[in-house]
XYZ file of C-alpha atoms in Angstrom:
515
model
C 27.150 1.179 -9.370
C 28.420 4.762 -9.865
C 27.086 4.926 -13.579
C 23.657 3.731 -12.396
C 23.694 6.258 -9.734
C 24.808 9.042 -12.058
C 22.186 8.045 -14.532
C 19.504 7.997 -11.737
C 20.537 11.474 -10.521
C 20.294 12.720 -13.951
C 16.913 11.130 -14.360
C 15.943 12.430 -10.582
C 17.079 16.094 -11.697
C 14.740 16.198 -14.825
C 12.063 14.337 -13.002
C 12.183 16.862 -10.455
C 11.724 19.833 -12.921
C 8.680 18.060 -14.451
C 7.272 17.477 -11.025
C 7.708 21.048 -9.789
C 6.139 22.097 -13.094
C 3.402 19.507 -12.458
C 2.786 21.249 -9.073
C 2.578 24.361 -10.377
C -0.022 23.026 -13.045
C -1.996 21.777 -10.320
C -1.754 25.012 -8.285
C -3.136 26.893 -11.045
C -5.815 24.281 -11.697
C -6.788 24.704 -7.774
C -6.621 28.321 -7.939
C -9.073 28.638 -11.125
C -11.412 25.823 -10.511
C -11.005 24.849 -6.904
C -13.024 21.567 -5.917
C -16.115 22.241 -7.979
C -18.254 20.378 -10.385
C -15.893 21.591 -13.245
C -12.629 20.310 -11.479
C -14.301 16.865 -10.477
C -15.571 16.530 -14.118
C -12.197 17.100 -15.362
C -10.206 14.829 -12.918
C -12.895 12.060 -13.556
C -12.469 12.540 -17.385
C -8.709 13.026 -17.154
C -8.203 9.933 -14.865
C -8.261 7.198 -17.549
C -5.652 9.049 -19.292
C -3.520 9.799 -16.028
C -3.434 6.391 -15.575
C -2.672 5.367 -19.117
C 0.356 8.120 -18.620
C 1.582 6.120 -15.475
C 1.167 2.937 -16.927
C 3.246 3.716 -19.966
C 5.078 6.928 -19.947
C 6.602 6.193 -16.300
C 7.894 3.201 -17.779
C 5.424 0.340 -16.691
C 4.720 -0.625 -20.359
C 8.515 -0.829 -20.933
C 9.002 -3.645 -18.159
C 7.022 -6.067 -20.995
C 9.344 -4.326 -23.831
C 12.668 -3.531 -22.481
C 13.897 -6.925 -21.314
C 13.057 -8.658 -24.869
C 14.341 -5.746 -26.682
C 17.604 -5.681 -24.648
C 18.049 -9.328 -25.114
C 17.461 -9.074 -28.812
C 19.722 -6.370 -29.020
C 22.654 -8.246 -27.016
C 22.207 -11.683 -28.886
C 20.986 -10.985 -32.302
C 22.182 -7.630 -32.880
C 20.869 -4.063 -33.663
C 19.000 -4.722 -37.216
C 16.844 -7.219 -35.651
C 16.302 -5.112 -32.577
C 15.226 -2.229 -35.045
C 12.819 -4.691 -36.776
C 11.339 -5.980 -33.327
C 10.996 -2.034 -32.416
C 9.381 -1.177 -35.676
C 6.650 -4.106 -34.991
C 5.961 -2.805 -31.480
C 5.166 0.461 -33.091
C 2.963 -0.813 -35.532
C 0.960 -2.792 -32.990
C 0.922 0.138 -30.481
C -0.309 2.685 -33.291
C -3.071 0.134 -34.390
C -4.305 -0.479 -30.844
C -4.247 3.235 -30.009
C -6.336 4.160 -33.113
C -8.761 1.308 -32.335
C -9.277 2.616 -28.622
C -9.752 6.105 -29.458
C -12.314 5.614 -32.002
C -13.965 3.398 -29.484
C -13.808 5.593 -26.789
C -15.300 8.452 -29.032
C -18.639 6.096 -29.633
C -19.062 4.794 -26.148
C -17.909 7.777 -24.137
C -21.280 8.149 -22.264
C -21.011 4.326 -21.090
C -17.470 4.908 -20.214
C -18.222 7.758 -17.977
C -21.116 5.904 -16.133
C -18.751 3.247 -15.425
C -15.760 5.424 -13.747
C -18.229 7.738 -12.148
C -21.329 5.933 -11.210
C -22.130 8.844 -8.676
C -22.671 11.374 -11.432
C -26.230 12.053 -12.257
C -26.964 10.949 -15.973
C -27.982 13.942 -18.055
C -26.597 16.622 -15.309
C -24.311 19.131 -16.219
C -21.360 17.665 -14.372
C -21.968 14.183 -16.391
C -22.647 16.096 -20.074
C -19.147 18.041 -19.132
C -17.224 15.177 -18.260
C -17.996 13.556 -21.651
C -17.298 16.420 -23.508
C -13.812 16.598 -21.827
C -13.360 12.767 -22.162
C -13.415 13.110 -25.727
C -11.140 16.127 -26.178
C -8.472 14.380 -24.488
C -9.057 10.851 -26.263
C -6.321 11.351 -28.818
C -3.637 11.708 -25.837
C -4.209 7.836 -25.200
C -2.444 7.287 -28.718
C -0.028 10.077 -28.155
C 1.287 8.570 -24.623
C 1.403 5.131 -26.096
C 3.868 5.955 -29.030
C 5.727 8.343 -26.242
C 6.177 5.429 -23.822
C 7.388 3.190 -26.851
C 10.088 5.815 -27.613
C 11.027 6.119 -24.053
C 11.518 2.370 -23.783
C 13.613 2.220 -26.657
C 15.713 5.293 -25.647
C 16.194 4.017 -22.041
C 17.491 0.671 -23.796
C 19.877 2.492 -25.508
C 21.144 4.512 -22.670
C 19.456 7.667 -23.212
C 17.753 8.755 -20.217
C 17.722 12.299 -20.571
C 15.313 12.905 -23.465
C 12.464 10.641 -22.066
C 12.649 12.251 -18.607
C 12.605 15.773 -20.249
C 9.439 15.052 -22.392
C 7.018 15.199 -19.349
C 8.476 18.793 -18.828
C 7.315 19.792 -22.193
C 3.815 18.318 -21.444
C 3.439 20.086 -18.162
C 4.738 23.462 -19.962
C 1.935 23.042 -22.564
C -0.737 22.463 -19.909
C 0.251 25.393 -17.821
C 0.375 27.751 -20.832
C -3.167 26.470 -22.221
C -4.484 27.000 -18.686
C -3.187 30.631 -18.117
C -3.469 31.670 -21.676
C -6.289 29.703 -23.720
C -8.836 28.501 -21.090
C -10.337 32.067 -20.910
C -11.419 31.955 -24.427
C -13.917 29.180 -23.825
C -17.323 29.764 -22.228
C -16.387 26.738 -20.107
C -12.669 27.485 -19.415
C -11.994 24.061 -18.367
C -12.111 22.592 -21.947
C -9.161 24.657 -22.718
C -7.369 22.961 -19.937
C -8.457 19.503 -21.767
C -7.162 20.694 -24.927
C -3.639 21.480 -23.046
C -3.392 17.860 -22.189
C -3.935 16.656 -25.836
C -1.518 19.122 -27.318
C 1.080 18.720 -24.455
C 0.926 14.795 -25.140
C 1.668 15.683 -28.892
C 4.814 17.781 -27.983
C 5.881 15.087 -25.574
C 6.048 12.622 -28.370
C 7.555 14.923 -30.864
C 10.454 15.793 -28.734
C 11.418 12.159 -28.889
C 11.052 11.296 -32.630
C 14.607 13.100 -33.585
C 16.515 10.947 -31.444
C 14.807 8.000 -32.520
C 15.572 8.893 -36.112
C 19.224 9.522 -35.295
C 19.506 6.076 -33.681
C 17.682 4.395 -36.772
C 14.880 3.121 -34.670
C 12.101 4.239 -37.034
C 13.569 2.572 -40.117
C 10.951 0.565 -41.707
C 12.486 -3.056 -42.214
C 12.670 -4.626 -45.490
C 10.129 -7.394 -45.933
C 9.568 -7.996 -42.373
C 6.920 -5.864 -40.643
C 6.208 -8.256 -37.707
C 9.158 -9.666 -35.955
C 8.412 -13.019 -34.404
C 9.366 -11.817 -30.770
C 6.616 -9.102 -31.193
C 3.975 -11.636 -30.018
C 5.887 -12.546 -26.787
C 5.866 -8.835 -25.954
C 2.031 -8.596 -26.842
C 1.431 -11.981 -24.731
C 3.161 -10.825 -21.647
C 2.340 -6.876 -22.070
C -1.342 -7.326 -20.182
C -0.096 -9.340 -17.040
C 3.164 -7.093 -16.900
C 0.848 -3.990 -16.927
C -1.419 -5.256 -14.040
C 1.369 -6.504 -11.952
C 2.752 -3.221 -11.855
C -0.129 -1.234 -11.888
C -1.806 -1.924 -8.442
C -1.191 1.621 -7.118
C -2.588 3.537 -10.031
C -5.480 1.177 -10.425
C -6.214 1.432 -6.764
C -6.192 5.280 -6.878
C -8.554 4.873 -10.041
C -10.904 2.741 -7.888
C -10.755 5.201 -4.842
C -11.722 7.884 -7.212
C -14.823 5.753 -8.542
C -16.127 5.382 -4.968
C -15.271 9.161 -4.375
C -17.670 10.012 -7.213
C -20.782 8.988 -4.923
C -19.417 11.436 -1.809
C -19.911 14.956 -1.730
C -18.862 17.595 -4.362
C -15.073 17.939 -4.254
C -14.118 14.547 -3.081
C -12.399 13.293 -6.418
C -10.594 16.445 -6.328
C -9.335 15.840 -2.739
C -7.963 12.520 -3.661
C -6.286 13.896 -7.013
C -4.337 16.728 -5.089
C -3.238 14.234 -2.273
C -2.153 11.655 -4.932
C -0.148 14.600 -6.779
C 1.742 15.310 -3.674
C 2.654 11.686 -2.907
C 3.760 11.132 -6.684
C 6.340 13.762 -5.992
C 8.808 11.828 -4.033
C 7.732 8.445 -5.363
C 8.721 9.584 -8.944
C 11.639 11.451 -8.071
C 13.421 8.126 -6.199
C 11.560 5.077 -7.003
C 10.526 5.599 -10.552
C 13.702 7.171 -11.442
C 15.918 4.459 -9.921
C 13.355 1.681 -11.577
C 13.751 3.422 -14.789
C 17.683 3.270 -14.951
C 17.696 -0.326 -13.239
C 15.343 -2.191 -15.665
C 17.633 -2.117 -18.485
C 20.724 -2.808 -16.460
C 18.949 -5.725 -14.711
C 17.800 -7.067 -18.095
C 21.007 -6.852 -19.642
C 22.899 -8.623 -16.733
C 20.124 -11.322 -16.776
C 20.579 -11.947 -20.384
C 24.257 -12.261 -19.751
C 23.712 -14.496 -16.584
C 25.383 -12.118 -14.215
C 22.975 -12.814 -11.298
C 25.349 -11.835 -8.618
C 25.860 -8.457 -9.886
C 21.570 -8.097 -10.019
C 21.806 -9.061 -6.471
C 24.032 -6.433 -5.144
C 22.638 -3.832 -7.410
C 18.995 -4.585 -6.318
C 20.044 -4.655 -2.761
C 21.771 -1.340 -2.877
C 18.993 0.152 -4.844
C 16.124 -0.865 -2.460
C 17.982 0.255 0.488
C 18.729 3.754 -0.973
C 15.219 4.137 -1.887
C 13.672 3.275 1.182
C 16.300 5.532 2.956
C 14.946 8.528 1.177
C 11.421 7.950 0.841
C 10.587 6.816 4.248
C 11.804 10.118 5.965
C 9.879 11.783 2.895
C 6.855 10.154 4.084
C 7.315 11.129 7.586
C 7.712 14.871 6.334
C 4.506 14.793 4.433
C 2.587 13.515 7.394
C 3.943 15.907 9.546
C 3.351 18.912 7.586
C 0.393 17.631 5.733
C -1.988 20.626 6.316
C 0.654 23.071 5.789
C 2.255 21.826 2.558
C -1.490 21.496 1.098
C -2.092 25.327 2.079
C 1.246 26.420 0.729
C 0.850 24.902 -2.673
C -3.058 24.988 -3.236
C -4.351 27.436 -1.093
C -5.212 30.305 -3.414
C -8.390 31.616 -5.114
C -11.302 29.651 -4.944
C -9.550 26.603 -3.015
C -10.773 27.179 0.379
C -10.176 26.129 3.923
C -12.411 23.297 3.510
C -10.816 21.866 0.537
C -7.199 22.434 2.137
C -8.461 20.118 5.406
C -10.161 17.528 3.138
C -6.836 17.296 0.886
C -4.539 17.173 3.878
C -6.614 14.428 5.799
C -6.417 12.211 2.347
C -2.653 13.244 2.132
C -1.923 11.613 5.770
C -3.572 8.363 4.899
C -2.064 8.044 1.266
C 1.307 9.135 2.243
C 1.365 6.431 5.064
C 1.823 3.795 2.154
C 4.575 5.776 0.536
C 7.180 3.436 1.381
C 5.145 0.428 0.277
C 4.422 2.081 -3.332
C 8.004 2.733 -3.962
C 9.294 -0.506 -2.651
C 6.708 -2.378 -5.012
C 8.233 -0.342 -8.032
C 11.563 -1.597 -7.348
C 10.650 -5.413 -6.517
C 8.334 -5.395 -9.880
C 11.349 -3.951 -11.777
C 13.601 -7.035 -10.402
C 11.135 -9.607 -11.304
C 10.369 -8.592 -14.856
C 13.915 -8.210 -15.577
C 14.127 -11.909 -14.783
C 11.107 -12.561 -16.802
C 9.278 -13.684 -14.017
C 5.488 -12.030 -14.334
C 3.621 -14.352 -12.611
C 4.416 -13.311 -8.976
C 3.613 -9.583 -9.552
C 0.633 -10.229 -11.344
C -0.863 -12.277 -8.583
C 0.334 -9.822 -6.088
C -1.212 -7.047 -7.934
C -4.438 -8.751 -8.235
C -4.496 -9.513 -4.473
C -3.721 -5.895 -3.667
C -6.587 -4.664 -6.161
C -9.038 -7.045 -4.816
C -8.137 -6.276 -1.337
C -8.521 -2.540 -2.198
C -11.940 -3.036 -3.599
C -13.210 -5.002 -0.420
C -11.811 -2.140 1.835
C -13.191 0.583 -0.138
C -16.536 -1.160 0.524
C -16.215 -1.597 4.076
C -14.677 1.877 5.046
C -16.552 4.173 2.635
C -19.650 4.403 5.167
C -17.526 4.595 8.379
C -14.724 6.335 7.186
C -15.761 7.976 4.033
C -12.856 9.805 2.025
C -10.219 8.830 4.495
C -11.351 5.261 4.164
C -10.867 5.355 0.527
C -7.268 6.577 0.725
C -6.465 4.222 3.737
C -7.539 1.254 1.556
C -5.188 2.327 -1.200
C -2.233 2.199 1.320
C -3.055 -0.787 3.052
C -3.304 -2.735 -0.097
C -0.044 -1.549 -1.181
C 1.571 -2.903 1.997
C 0.229 -6.379 1.480
C 1.107 -6.652 -2.093
C 5.021 -5.405 -1.249
C 4.879 -8.316 1.496
C 3.901 -10.842 -0.983
C 6.702 -9.600 -3.597
C 9.028 -9.515 -0.699
C 8.415 -13.199 0.485
C 8.425 -14.719 -3.074
C 11.867 -12.984 -4.477
C 13.165 -15.527 -7.115
C 16.036 -17.891 -5.957
C 18.046 -17.436 -8.767
C 19.417 -14.045 -7.079
C 20.833 -14.050 -3.806
C 19.031 -11.118 -2.020
C 19.881 -10.411 1.778
C 16.673 -9.867 2.745
C 17.659 -9.392 6.617
C 19.636 -6.787 5.307
C 16.844 -5.062 3.539
C 14.743 -5.068 6.671
C 17.159 -3.844 9.055
C 17.825 -0.930 6.799
C 13.979 -0.118 6.321
C 13.469 -0.421 10.390
C 16.277 1.912 10.928
C 15.050 4.528 8.546
C 11.462 4.117 10.043
C 12.811 4.615 13.489
C 14.726 7.628 12.850
C 11.742 9.057 10.619
C 9.476 8.839 13.463
C 11.671 10.859 15.780
C 11.833 13.385 12.988
C 8.256 13.181 12.674
C 7.713 14.491 16.007
C 10.477 17.306 16.169
C 8.963 18.383 12.832
C 5.467 18.635 14.065
C 6.970 20.459 16.985
C 8.892 22.809 15.054
C 5.900 23.716 12.830
C 4.085 24.811 16.128
C 6.777 27.433 16.849
C 7.692 28.247 13.215
C 4.198 28.766 11.618
C 2.024 31.083 13.243
C -1.569 32.128 12.185
C -1.899 35.013 10.048
C 1.493 35.018 8.572
C 1.682 36.227 5.025
C 2.383 33.622 1.986
C 5.999 34.383 1.827
C 6.708 33.854 5.621
C 4.460 31.213 5.742
C 6.394 29.219 2.660
C 9.485 30.277 4.279
C 8.484 28.763 7.702
C 7.450 25.541 5.741
C 10.728 25.270 3.824
C 12.681 25.881 7.291
C 10.658 22.963 8.584
C 11.634 20.860 5.886
C 15.280 21.713 6.237
C 15.163 21.198 9.881
C 14.048 17.422 9.385
C 16.390 16.922 6.691
C 19.475 18.118 8.715
C 18.364 16.038 11.723
C 17.559 12.789 9.542
C 20.895 13.112 7.954
C 23.066 14.070 10.898
C 21.880 11.002 13.002
C 22.721 8.849 10.152
C 26.132 10.387 9.939
C 26.766 9.945 13.564
C 25.744 6.109 13.721
C 27.870 5.644 10.395
C 24.622 4.486 8.348
C 25.727 2.100 5.696
C 22.906 3.729 3.454
C 24.608 7.070 3.709
C 28.000 5.541 3.146
C 26.835 3.975 -0.071
C 25.259 7.247 -1.362
C 28.524 9.231 -0.530
C 30.515 6.323 -2.347
C 28.395 6.537 -5.280
C 28.507 10.297 -5.632
C 32.243 10.555 -5.116
C 32.578 8.202 -7.988
C 30.448 10.129 -10.142
C 32.678 13.139 -9.619
C 35.839 11.317 -10.289
């Protein structure tokens, strides 16, 4: 467990750096473009690629490839694993080129589908098509980058793939600040930054792939027999693991029919929710997947049970209070991070409203990520697939029902409710081959919920006293950080006094890492 926690901590640190840069990137976009027609056009055009990035770069594509690659590596040796990797590389390359070329020809049709609220032949509609075409090569790049990430993670290299998004965000920030101003329509420079950032994100991983011999062309066998197994399960695997990302895209689809800026409000709220989700759930799942797959291939089910139970309890232990903190300081956090330039008070309030309802499902988003990882490591793709389909259909129905009565709030509420239902299905149907103590997980989550509710009200009250109107940005930011620190100190102190098993588990893992 200590080795896994050590890799998770490393991944969390690098992911934190990436997410901080991602927030800086979004702050710059908000400052220069606000919630205007240009920003809506960019976010709609970027949404398919952002979805692809989350599906692939954050490890969801890996769940269909890593278990089979790891099994081949353990049972058949390195040469067979290299052949499998090269075959998958060829398949992804051809698929990526086909999708890019198709996207160029059918861009107007695609934009009509993903943004039905945009008036055809309007300025916003035309700009969205142009931005979409500029970013199309990014799709191929993110496919290959995700392939490299899956291979490197399987071989125990978590640092380089986690560093790649840092490079991506640096490129986008640089283009937004330095290049966009040279365009008549500045946001086109931002779209170019996405494509160039995707290229750099791939190039940083290539030398390590070469060093490990994973890009060596196998003699006389370009297609490994197991590649067809990967291809066969890849689509249901992606659907099974991508309910949250798909539901956010559906919410943006409906939001395009609402007032100007609605797509942007959802985007910024999603970015804030993604921060703790990526730091803890995605980092833990990325490290646990190859570990689970290896132990499953060797038949060590008891070890998988212990690792999963400890992992999911620790993730809930961290993300549930993070959810409470986001809800308590909703408007304050949005104002601190995005309240600059043309991002006005209305935009702050609307984004904060979205953040409250979206963050209420954070525990379900993170829990689903870990449960799906367990299922896929055990080669069980059926339950996550059906769970995801139910969550997506439920979200679609709720969006239809809520959009007229609740508007934007109803759309993000639909995403959270759907995730909760999906997690319950995954939790109830845990495979019998692993002996997971469900009661222990429920008790652990309820304990964190109870303490987080108390923390929520205390932080909310602290914000009233500490954060006064008219403060300059420095003192306002200091006040927000103080409120966060106060909440963290309270939460961990109470867990210390009640001898929380999760705190002991975390402390035990950290001590082993140091030794």
